[in-house]
Short mmCIF file of C-alpha atoms in Angstrom, two decimals:
data_model
loop_
_atom_site.label_atom_id
_atom_site.label_comp_id
_atom_site.label_asym_id
_atom_site.label_seq_id
_atom_site.Cartn_x
_atom_site.Cartn_y
_atom_site.Cartn_z
CA MET A 1 16.20 31.54 -38.06
CA MET A 2 13.55 33.75 -39.57
CA ALA A 3 12.50 34.29 -43.14
CA GLY A 4 9.96 36.75 -44.43
CA MET A 5 8.02 37.47 -47.57
CA GLU A 6 9.13 40.71 -49.18
CA VAL A 7 6.20 42.69 -50.53
CA ASP A 8 5.08 46.12 -51.59
CA ASP A 9 2.27 47.08 -49.20
CA GLY A 10 -0.81 47.56 -51.38
CA SER A 11 -4.03 49.37 -50.66
CA THR A 12 -6.36 46.42 -51.20
CA ARG A 13 -8.87 46.08 -48.39
CA VAL A 14 -8.96 42.49 -47.19
CA GLY A 15 -12.48 41.28 -46.61
CA SER A 16 -14.26 43.94 -48.65
CA LYS A 17 -17.29 42.74 -50.54
CA ARG A 18 -16.84 42.37 -54.27
CA ASN A 19 -19.30 42.10 -57.13
CA TYR A 20 -17.76 39.62 -59.52
CA SER A 21 -18.87 39.34 -63.11
CA ARG A 22 -18.85 36.02 -64.89
CA SER A 23 -17.66 37.87 -67.95
CA GLY A 24 -14.59 38.89 -65.93
CA ASN A 25 -15.59 42.43 -64.92
CA ALA A 26 -16.30 43.73 -61.47
CA ALA A 27 -19.84 44.97 -61.21
CA GLY A 28 -19.83 48.71 -60.56
CA SER A 29 -21.91 50.54 -58.08
CA GLY A 30 -24.01 52.33 -60.64
CA GLY A 31 -25.24 49.44 -62.75
CA GLY A 32 -28.50 47.55 -62.78
CA ALA A 33 -31.74 47.81 -64.67
CA GLY A 34 -33.95 50.76 -64.02
CA GLY A 35 -31.21 52.55 -62.12
CA ARG A 36 -31.36 50.20 -59.13
CA SER A 37 -27.76 50.39 -58.07
CA HIS A 38 -28.33 48.47 -54.83
CA GLY A 39 -30.64 45.72 -56.10
CA GLN A 40 -28.76 42.90 -54.35
CA GLN A 41 -29.10 44.30 -50.81
CA VAL A 42 -32.35 43.97 -48.90
CA CYS A 43 -34.13 47.22 -48.00
CA ARG A 44 -33.96 47.66 -44.22
CA TYR A 45 -37.22 49.59 -44.21
CA TRP A 46 -38.84 46.68 -46.10
CA GLN A 47 -37.47 44.36 -43.39
CA GLU A 48 -39.21 46.52 -40.80
CA GLY A 49 -42.44 46.54 -42.85
CA ARG A 50 -42.54 50.29 -43.49
CA CYS A 51 -40.97 50.95 -46.90
CA VAL A 52 -43.10 53.57 -48.71
CA LYS A 53 -41.27 53.59 -52.05
CA GLY A 54 -42.70 50.34 -53.32
CA ASP A 55 -41.39 49.28 -56.72
CA ASP A 56 -39.39 52.53 -56.99
CA CYS A 57 -37.14 51.56 -54.08
CA GLN A 58 -33.46 51.12 -55.01
CA TRP A 59 -33.05 48.23 -52.57
CA LEU A 60 -34.20 44.64 -52.86
CA HIS A 61 -37.72 43.54 -51.79
CA PRO A 62 -37.38 39.72 -51.89
CA GLY A 63 -40.13 37.13 -52.19
CA ASN A 64 -43.83 37.92 -52.35
CA ALA A 65 -44.04 40.11 -49.28
CA GLY A 66 -45.39 43.10 -51.14
CA SER A 67 -43.86 46.46 -51.92
CA THR A 68 -43.83 47.62 -48.29
CA GLY A 69 -42.60 44.38 -46.73
CA ARG A 70 -45.84 43.82 -44.78
CA GLY A 71 -46.95 40.93 -46.94
CA ASN A 72 -49.64 40.40 -49.58
CA SER A 73 -52.90 39.35 -48.00
CA ALA A 74 -54.37 37.81 -51.14
CA GLY A 75 -53.69 34.10 -51.27
CA SER A 76 -50.63 34.20 -49.04
CA ALA A 77 -50.60 31.54 -46.36
CA LYS A 78 -48.77 32.25 -43.12
CA ARG A 79 -46.04 29.74 -42.43
CA SER A 80 -43.59 29.15 -39.63
CA ASN A 81 -39.86 29.75 -39.80
CA ASN A 82 -39.50 26.14 -38.74
CA ALA A 83 -41.52 24.72 -41.62
CA HIS A 84 -38.42 23.10 -43.09
CA GLU A 85 -37.53 21.66 -39.68
CA TYR A 86 -33.99 22.99 -39.64
CA ARG A 87 -32.12 21.74 -36.60
CA ASP A 88 -30.91 24.60 -34.43
CA ARG A 89 -30.67 23.84 -30.73
CA GLU A 90 -30.18 26.74 -28.36
CA ALA A 91 -26.75 27.35 -26.84
CA ARG A 92 -26.32 25.26 -23.72
CA ASP A 93 -24.13 25.32 -20.62
CA PRO A 94 -20.57 24.46 -21.74
CA ALA A 95 -19.71 22.85 -18.44
CA GLY A 96 -19.40 19.48 -20.17
CA GLY A 97 -16.51 20.83 -22.24
CA TRP A 98 -16.08 20.95 -25.97
CA GLY A 99 -12.83 19.11 -26.53
CA TYR A 100 -9.62 19.94 -28.33
CA GLY A 101 -7.26 18.42 -30.87
CA GLY A 102 -6.37 18.17 -34.53
CA GLY A 103 -8.52 18.28 -37.61
CA GLY A 104 -7.71 15.80 -40.37
CA PHE A 105 -7.21 18.22 -43.26
CA THR A 106 -3.90 20.05 -43.56
CA SER A 107 -4.01 23.82 -43.14
CA GLY A 108 -0.54 24.55 -41.84
CA SER A 109 2.26 22.31 -40.68
CA ASN A 110 1.84 18.63 -41.53
CA GLN A 111 -1.07 16.93 -39.81
CA GLY A 112 -2.93 13.69 -40.39
CA ARG A 113 -4.78 13.36 -43.68
CA PRO A 114 -8.11 11.62 -44.26
CA ARG A 115 -8.32 8.36 -46.09
CA ASN A 116 -7.54 8.45 -49.78
CA VAL A 117 -10.64 9.34 -51.76
CA SER A 118 -10.73 9.21 -55.55
CA ALA A 119 -11.53 12.83 -56.28
CA ARG A 120 -13.68 13.53 -59.32
CA TRP A 121 -14.37 17.18 -58.71
CA GLY A 122 -17.91 18.48 -59.09
CA ARG A 123 -21.12 16.52 -59.42
CA GLY A 124 -20.77 13.50 -61.66
CA GLY A 125 -17.07 14.26 -62.01
CA ARG A 126 -17.69 17.58 -63.80
CA GLY A 127 -19.77 19.55 -61.35
CA GLY A 128 -23.21 19.13 -62.88
CA ARG A 129 -25.23 22.17 -61.85
CA SER A 130 -22.93 23.11 -58.98
CA GLY A 131 -21.71 26.19 -60.77
CA ARG A 132 -25.13 27.71 -61.41
CA GLY A 133 -26.01 30.83 -59.45
CA SER A 134 -23.90 32.67 -56.95
CA HIS A 135 -23.80 29.62 -54.66
CA ASP A 136 -25.46 26.33 -55.39
CA GLN A 137 -28.63 25.53 -53.50
CA ARG A 138 -30.22 22.11 -53.67
CA ASP A 139 -33.92 21.84 -54.48
CA ASN A 140 -35.36 22.05 -50.97
CA ARG A 141 -38.98 22.84 -51.83
CA PHE A 142 -41.65 21.46 -49.53
CA GLN A 143 -45.42 21.11 -49.69
CA GLU A 144 -47.77 23.16 -47.55
CA GLY A 145 -51.49 23.54 -48.06
CA GLY A 146 -51.29 21.97 -51.51
CA ARG A 147 -48.71 24.50 -52.69
CA SER A 148 -44.99 24.13 -53.30
CA HIS A 149 -42.82 26.56 -51.33
CA THR A 150 -39.10 27.19 -51.09
CA PRO A 151 -37.95 27.33 -47.45
CA LYS A 152 -36.52 30.59 -46.16
CA GLN A 153 -32.77 30.63 -46.76
CA LYS A 154 -31.74 34.15 -45.70
CA PRO A 155 -31.26 34.51 -41.94
CA CYS A 156 -32.98 37.25 -40.00
CA SER A 157 -30.31 39.71 -38.84
CA TYR A 158 -32.59 40.94 -36.05
CA TRP A 159 -33.14 37.40 -34.77
CA LEU A 160 -29.37 36.78 -34.74
CA LYS A 161 -29.10 39.91 -32.57
CA GLY A 162 -31.91 38.60 -30.34
CA ASN A 163 -34.42 41.36 -31.04
CA CYS A 164 -36.70 40.25 -33.90
CA MET A 165 -40.28 41.21 -33.02
CA ARG A 166 -42.07 39.43 -35.87
CA GLY A 167 -41.88 35.86 -34.72
CA ASP A 168 -43.40 33.38 -37.19
CA THR A 169 -44.50 36.21 -39.49
CA CYS A 170 -40.88 37.23 -40.17
CA ASN A 171 -39.87 36.99 -43.81
CA PHE A 172 -36.46 35.56 -42.88
CA LEU A 173 -35.08 32.42 -41.29
CA HIS A 174 -34.84 32.16 -37.50
CA ALA A 175 -31.95 29.69 -37.16
CA HIS A 176 -28.20 29.60 -36.66
CA THR A 177 -27.76 26.96 -39.36
CA THR A 178 -29.54 25.21 -42.22
CA ALA A 179 -27.32 22.11 -41.89
CA PRO A 180 -29.57 19.34 -40.52
CA ASP A 181 -26.63 17.49 -38.95
CA MET A 182 -24.83 20.40 -37.27
CA GLU A 183 -25.75 22.55 -34.29
CA MET A 184 -24.29 25.52 -32.46
CA THR A 185 -23.14 24.34 -29.04
CA THR A 186 -22.12 27.57 -27.35
CA VAL A 187 -20.68 31.06 -27.85
CA LEU A 188 -17.45 32.24 -26.24
CA ASN A 189 -17.84 35.93 -25.48
CA GLY A 190 -15.07 38.33 -24.52
CA HIS A 191 -13.33 39.81 -27.53
CA GLU A 192 -14.47 43.31 -28.45
CA LYS A 193 -13.30 43.32 -32.08
CA ALA A 194 -12.77 40.88 -34.94
CA VAL A 195 -11.29 37.47 -34.11
CA ARG A 196 -8.50 36.90 -36.61
CA ALA A 197 -7.02 33.59 -35.44
CA ILE A 198 -7.97 30.49 -33.44
CA VAL A 199 -5.37 27.94 -32.31
CA LEU A 200 -6.18 24.61 -30.68
CA PRO A 201 -2.88 22.76 -30.03
CA GLU A 202 -3.08 19.01 -30.26
CA ALA A 203 -3.11 17.24 -26.86
CA HIS A 204 -3.53 20.57 -25.04
CA ALA A 205 -6.48 21.57 -22.86
CA GLN A 206 -6.45 25.21 -23.90
CA LEU A 207 -7.82 27.19 -26.83
CA TYR A 208 -6.13 30.43 -27.95
CA THR A 209 -7.89 33.23 -29.83
CA GLY A 210 -6.32 36.41 -31.20
CA SER A 211 -8.26 39.56 -32.01
CA GLN A 212 -8.02 43.05 -33.40
CA ASP A 213 -8.87 44.25 -29.88
CA GLU A 214 -5.10 43.78 -29.31
CA SER A 215 -5.46 40.75 -27.04
CA VAL A 216 -4.99 36.99 -26.94
CA ARG A 217 -7.51 35.08 -24.86
CA VAL A 218 -6.95 31.65 -23.35
CA TRP A 219 -9.96 29.37 -22.90
CA ASP A 220 -10.24 26.23 -20.77
CA CYS A 221 -11.42 23.31 -22.91
CA THR A 222 -13.08 21.61 -19.93
CA THR A 223 -15.26 24.48 -18.76
CA GLY A 224 -15.34 26.73 -21.84
CA LYS A 225 -14.35 29.67 -19.63
CA CYS A 226 -11.75 32.34 -20.39
CA THR A 227 -8.81 31.82 -18.01
CA ASN A 228 -6.45 34.57 -19.18
CA VAL A 229 -6.41 37.73 -21.26
CA ALA A 230 -2.98 38.77 -22.55
CA PRO A 231 -2.64 42.30 -23.96
CA MET A 232 -0.51 42.37 -27.09
CA GLY A 233 -0.16 46.09 -27.74
CA GLY A 234 -1.35 45.81 -31.34
CA ASP A 235 -3.82 44.09 -33.66
CA VAL A 236 -3.35 40.32 -33.69
CA GLY A 237 -3.16 39.22 -37.32
CA ALA A 238 -1.97 35.63 -36.90
CA LEU A 239 -1.45 32.91 -34.27
CA ILE A 240 0.39 29.60 -34.39
CA PHE A 241 1.53 27.13 -31.73
CA ALA A 242 4.73 25.10 -32.19
CA LYS A 243 6.95 23.15 -29.79
CA GLY A 244 5.45 24.78 -26.69
CA TRP A 245 5.71 28.32 -28.06
CA LEU A 246 2.88 30.62 -29.10
CA PHE A 247 3.75 32.94 -32.00
CA VAL A 248 1.67 36.10 -32.33
CA GLY A 249 1.71 38.21 -35.51
CA LEU A 250 1.47 41.94 -34.71
CA PRO A 251 2.16 45.20 -36.53
CA ASN A 252 5.92 45.40 -37.18
CA GLU A 253 6.82 42.44 -34.97
CA VAL A 254 6.19 38.86 -33.93
CA LYS A 255 5.78 38.12 -30.22
CA VAL A 256 6.93 34.69 -29.02
CA ILE A 257 5.60 33.29 -25.72
CA ASN A 258 6.81 30.16 -23.94
CA MET A 259 3.55 28.74 -22.65
CA ALA A 260 5.27 26.74 -19.90
CA THR A 261 7.24 29.63 -18.33
CA LEU A 262 5.32 32.56 -19.87
CA GLN A 263 8.69 33.97 -20.99
CA GLN A 264 8.26 36.40 -23.88
CA ALA A 265 10.44 37.66 -26.70
CA ASN A 266 9.80 40.16 -29.47
CA LEU A 267 11.12 39.54 -32.98
CA SER A 268 11.40 42.95 -34.56
CA GLY A 269 11.91 43.58 -38.25
CA PRO A 270 8.65 43.02 -40.11
CA LYS A 271 7.22 45.96 -41.99
CA GLY A 272 3.49 46.38 -41.44
CA GLN A 273 0.90 43.95 -40.09
CA VAL A 274 1.91 40.29 -39.92
CA HIS A 275 -1.02 38.45 -41.52
CA ALA A 276 0.34 34.88 -41.57
CA LEU A 277 2.89 32.71 -39.75
CA ALA A 278 4.39 29.26 -40.27
CA VAL A 279 7.13 27.30 -38.44
CA THR A 280 9.05 24.30 -39.77
CA ASP A 281 10.08 21.29 -37.66
CA ASP A 282 13.63 22.67 -37.76
CA GLY A 283 12.51 25.94 -36.18
CA LEU A 284 12.52 28.14 -39.28
CA LEU A 285 9.89 30.84 -38.89
CA PHE A 286 8.09 32.33 -41.89
CA ALA A 287 5.99 35.47 -41.67
CA GLY A 288 3.66 37.02 -44.21
CA THR A 289 5.62 40.25 -44.38
CA HIS A 290 9.26 41.32 -44.74
CA PHE A 291 11.81 40.34 -42.08
CA GLU A 292 15.16 42.15 -42.02
CA PRO A 293 17.20 39.79 -39.78
CA ALA A 294 17.25 36.80 -42.15
CA ALA A 295 16.79 35.87 -45.77
CA SER A 296 13.91 37.60 -47.51
CA MET A 297 11.86 35.80 -50.14
CA SER A 298 10.84 38.26 -52.81
CA GLY A 299 8.35 37.61 -55.56
CA HIS A 300 4.90 38.70 -54.43
CA THR A 301 3.91 42.26 -55.32
CA GLY A 302 1.32 42.53 -52.55
CA PRO A 303 1.14 41.60 -48.85
CA VAL A 304 1.13 37.88 -48.06
CA VAL A 305 -2.01 36.96 -46.10
CA THR A 306 -1.79 33.15 -45.87
CA LEU A 307 1.00 30.57 -45.52
CA MET A 308 0.98 26.77 -45.51
CA LEU A 309 3.79 24.25 -44.98
CA ILE A 310 3.58 20.87 -46.69
CA ALA A 311 6.55 18.46 -46.71
CA ASN A 312 9.59 20.50 -47.82
CA ARG A 313 7.68 23.34 -49.46
CA LEU A 314 6.02 26.57 -48.39
CA TYR A 315 2.89 27.86 -50.12
CA SER A 316 1.97 31.54 -49.90
CA GLY A 317 -1.19 33.39 -50.95
CA SER A 318 -1.11 37.12 -51.53
CA MET A 319 -3.08 40.26 -52.23
CA ASP A 320 -1.50 40.16 -55.69
CA SER A 321 -3.97 37.31 -56.50
CA THR A 322 -1.24 34.67 -56.91
CA ILE A 323 0.01 31.62 -55.03
CA ARG A 324 3.73 30.97 -54.88
CA VAL A 325 5.55 27.72 -54.11
CA TRP A 326 8.91 27.93 -52.29
CA GLU A 327 11.65 25.34 -51.63
CA PHE A 328 12.92 25.24 -48.06
CA ALA A 329 16.48 24.37 -49.04
CA THR A 330 17.04 27.38 -51.30
CA LEU A 331 14.24 29.73 -50.17
CA GLN A 332 13.58 30.22 -53.88
CA CYS A 333 10.21 30.38 -55.62
CA VAL A 334 9.81 27.33 -57.87
CA GLN A 335 6.31 28.05 -59.21
CA ALA A 336 3.72 30.83 -59.34
CA LEU A 337 0.06 29.82 -59.62
CA GLU A 338 -2.26 32.25 -61.39
CA GLY A 339 -6.00 31.94 -61.74
CA HIS A 340 -7.60 34.00 -59.01
CA THR A 341 -8.62 37.57 -59.81
CA ASN A 342 -8.55 38.95 -56.27
CA VAL A 343 -6.81 38.42 -52.93
CA VAL A 344 -5.93 34.78 -52.14
CA MET A 345 -7.27 34.56 -48.59
CA ASP A 346 -6.56 30.97 -47.49
CA LEU A 347 -4.88 27.69 -48.47
CA LEU A 348 -5.72 24.13 -47.45
CA CYS A 349 -4.50 20.66 -48.36
CA TRP A 350 -6.92 17.77 -48.84
CA ASP A 351 -5.57 14.36 -49.85
CA SER A 352 -3.06 15.21 -52.60
CA PHE A 353 -4.78 18.45 -53.65
CA LEU A 354 -4.13 22.09 -52.83
CA LEU A 355 -7.25 24.18 -52.23
CA SER A 356 -7.30 27.98 -52.39
CA CYS A 357 -10.06 30.49 -51.75
CA SER A 358 -10.20 34.13 -52.77
CA LEU A 359 -12.16 37.36 -52.54
CA ASP A 360 -13.11 36.70 -56.17
CA GLY A 361 -15.66 34.27 -54.68
CA THR A 362 -14.10 31.06 -56.00
CA ILE A 363 -12.47 27.99 -54.49
CA LYS A 364 -9.85 26.47 -56.76
CA ILE A 365 -8.36 22.98 -56.73
CA TRP A 366 -4.74 22.43 -57.79
CA SER A 367 -3.13 19.04 -58.46
CA VAL A 368 0.32 17.82 -59.47
CA ASN A 369 0.68 16.97 -63.17
CA SER A 370 3.02 14.43 -64.78
CA SER A 371 5.88 16.94 -64.82
CA GLY A 372 5.62 17.55 -61.09
CA GLN A 373 4.06 21.02 -61.41
CA LEU A 374 0.79 22.16 -59.86
CA GLU A 375 -2.00 22.94 -62.30
CA LEU A 376 -5.61 24.10 -61.95
CA THR A 377 -7.96 21.12 -61.86
CA PHE A 378 -11.32 22.52 -60.80
CA SER A 379 -12.96 25.80 -59.80
CA HIS A 380 -16.12 26.26 -57.75
CA PRO A 381 -18.47 27.65 -58.96
CA GLU A 382 -17.80 26.44 -62.50
CA GLU A 383 -17.97 29.19 -65.10
CA GLU A 384 -18.51 26.78 -68.00
CA ASN A 385 -21.91 25.87 -66.62
CA GLN A 386 -23.21 29.40 -67.11
CA SER A 387 -25.47 29.34 -70.15
CA ASP A 388 -25.91 33.11 -70.34
CA SER A 389 -23.87 36.26 -69.79
CA ARG A 390 -25.63 37.52 -66.66
CA ASN A 391 -23.48 39.13 -64.02
CA ILE A 392 -23.25 36.89 -60.97
CA THR A 393 -22.60 38.42 -57.56
CA LEU A 394 -20.21 36.21 -55.61
CA ALA A 395 -19.47 36.81 -51.96
CA GLY A 396 -15.74 36.86 -51.30
CA ALA A 397 -14.32 33.68 -49.75
CA LEU A 398 -12.33 34.33 -46.57
CA LYS A 399 -11.33 31.19 -44.68
CA MET A 400 -11.44 27.40 -45.04
CA CYS A 401 -11.16 24.34 -42.83
CA GLY A 402 -11.91 20.68 -43.36
CA CYS A 403 -13.35 17.91 -41.21
CA THR A 404 -15.43 14.76 -41.43
CA ASP A 405 -19.08 14.34 -40.52
CA LYS A 406 -20.60 11.64 -38.33
CA ALA A 407 -20.42 9.18 -41.21
CA GLY A 408 -16.74 9.90 -41.83
CA LYS A 409 -17.36 11.79 -45.07
CA PRO A 410 -15.03 14.73 -45.85
CA VAL A 411 -16.62 18.17 -45.59
CA LEU A 412 -15.14 21.54 -46.53
CA LEU A 413 -16.23 24.64 -44.61
CA CYS A 414 -15.65 28.01 -46.23
CA SER A 415 -16.60 31.40 -44.80
CA TYR A 416 -17.70 34.27 -47.04
CA ASN A 417 -18.05 37.99 -46.48
CA ASP A 418 -21.83 37.75 -46.66
CA ASN A 419 -21.62 36.46 -43.03
CA ILE A 420 -22.21 32.84 -44.05
CA VAL A 421 -20.08 29.72 -43.67
CA ARG A 422 -21.00 27.20 -46.38
CA LEU A 423 -20.51 23.46 -46.00
CA TYR A 424 -19.56 21.41 -49.08
CA ASP A 425 -19.31 17.67 -49.57
CA LEU A 426 -16.00 16.70 -51.17
CA PRO A 427 -15.21 16.13 -53.92
CA THR A 428 -18.63 16.95 -55.41
CA PHE A 429 -18.91 20.43 -53.88
CA THR A 430 -22.58 19.78 -53.18
CA GLU A 431 -23.68 22.38 -50.63
CA ARG A 432 -25.09 20.66 -47.55
CA GLY A 433 -25.91 23.63 -45.34
CA GLN A 434 -24.95 27.05 -44.04
CA LEU A 435 -23.82 28.50 -40.70
CA PHE A 436 -24.88 32.07 -39.94
CA SER A 437 -23.12 34.84 -38.02
CA ARG A 438 -23.93 38.47 -37.32
CA GLU A 439 -20.71 39.50 -39.07
CA GLU A 440 -18.22 37.81 -41.40
CA VAL A 441 -16.23 34.86 -40.05
CA ARG A 442 -12.48 35.51 -40.27
CA ALA A 443 -11.20 32.44 -38.36
CA LEU A 444 -12.08 28.73 -38.58
CA GLN A 445 -10.54 25.84 -36.64
CA VAL A 446 -11.35 22.14 -36.23
CA GLY A 447 -10.92 20.38 -32.89
CA LEU A 448 -11.25 16.96 -31.32
CA ASN A 449 -14.28 14.95 -32.48
CA ASN A 450 -14.50 17.37 -35.42
CA LEU A 451 -15.86 20.24 -33.39
CA VAL A 452 -15.71 23.45 -35.42
CA PHE A 453 -14.75 26.84 -33.97
CA SER A 454 -15.60 30.06 -35.84
CA GLY A 455 -14.52 33.59 -34.95
CA ASP A 456 -16.35 36.55 -36.47
CA SER A 457 -15.71 40.25 -36.94
CA ARG A 458 -17.90 41.12 -33.95
CA GLY A 459 -15.63 39.19 -31.58
CA ASP A 460 -17.83 36.13 -31.03
CA VAL A 461 -16.29 32.65 -31.05
CA LYS A 462 -18.92 30.00 -31.79
CA VAL A 463 -18.57 26.28 -31.19
CA TRP A 464 -20.35 23.93 -33.62
CA SER A 465 -20.78 20.16 -33.36
CA TRP A 466 -21.98 17.39 -35.64
CA ILE A 467 -25.10 15.55 -34.52
CA ASP A 468 -26.53 12.18 -35.44
CA THR A 469 -29.58 12.63 -37.66
CA HIS A 470 -30.29 8.89 -37.73
CA PRO A 471 -30.02 7.67 -34.13
CA GLU A 472 -30.27 3.94 -33.62
CA ALA A 473 -33.67 2.74 -32.49
CA VAL A 474 -33.88 1.65 -28.87
CA VAL A 475 -35.15 -1.89 -28.57
CA ASN A 476 -37.07 -2.62 -25.39
#
């Protein structure tokens, strides 16, 4: 049986960058002091060291590198990109394999949950300074030559492409990550357009990735090699694996593939791109669009882009900025959650809490109150910690996944449309590092041993692993 979410197809562009005002207004393209309408984006000519406009340039010239980007010679000491000793080992031969399996957090059908942790959200139970700025950065200053410096936080886009010519004199960070206990293991190349979904079935030796290049790729978890490329005939918007079947969300249909016999079936009926899929243990399929053949579930006024099944309820996030809660038995909406001001991009369950992320740049925490209804408990960043009325530019949040680090502590990973995946300790939301990509990450998945897989809009699938930063001493 199939059920679909009935929506009016809106014109909102999923993944578009948004300037979000703390006062509740979207920052327009013509604002800014002195007529600098692009003051938050770095001048590419400045990056190349040849901007001739100096202080009159409309684009950002960060740091103390001078008006042209070549650097100020007076009193400026040259320092290495590795001065902060960020760990970033080069990609290595994946012949040893990179594992497979479940995650620990719940992002779809019921999976194992981590141990119960008493969640007092934010630092000190209220967030402390975690809400200050667009994204919280801990005080990572270091001493060099008797002066205090802040390590480079913005990655070099040319270095990520492999063609930065500046070396140690570059004004930007040469690293794939700032997380001291995580490294990039390898990159799976093959897709030609954005990777929209990654599926790693539990107890299976294969990884599945779906892309807007209209294909699904199958990867061997032992060798890390692509073993099959299946053309889909349309953009892949969603992938799930259930009971030996792979479900592929396409424009105007869902393709179902029996992975044992490779038998295929097409479920026609959806209107528009299928962005999200979910299957119950009883075989009821939900799709983030409208299905004609079975009961439709109306309520959202925009396309549904994320679905999550927990116990006997379905949770849906939409372009209409709301989250709706549905009962399986009646297929009726029992609650609508409002709080986000832009597209709700992803949903995740941690312990007894529902987490949601949105293009408004926030991650919100929902918990069950005494009357059995979900209510907003915490929002990151916290608006109440802003002591002034400055406009804050927040990158839109796209995708979440959860795992545990080497010490067994819960960590939330959230990708943003500034091409960065941020890692947060839970429940404090202390930022512990960043993962960089050439383009925005639209898919995140956790595997065996808490390996993390990220798929970006360029088509790259990166594999990340936790490393031990405090190895035991070897006693001779």
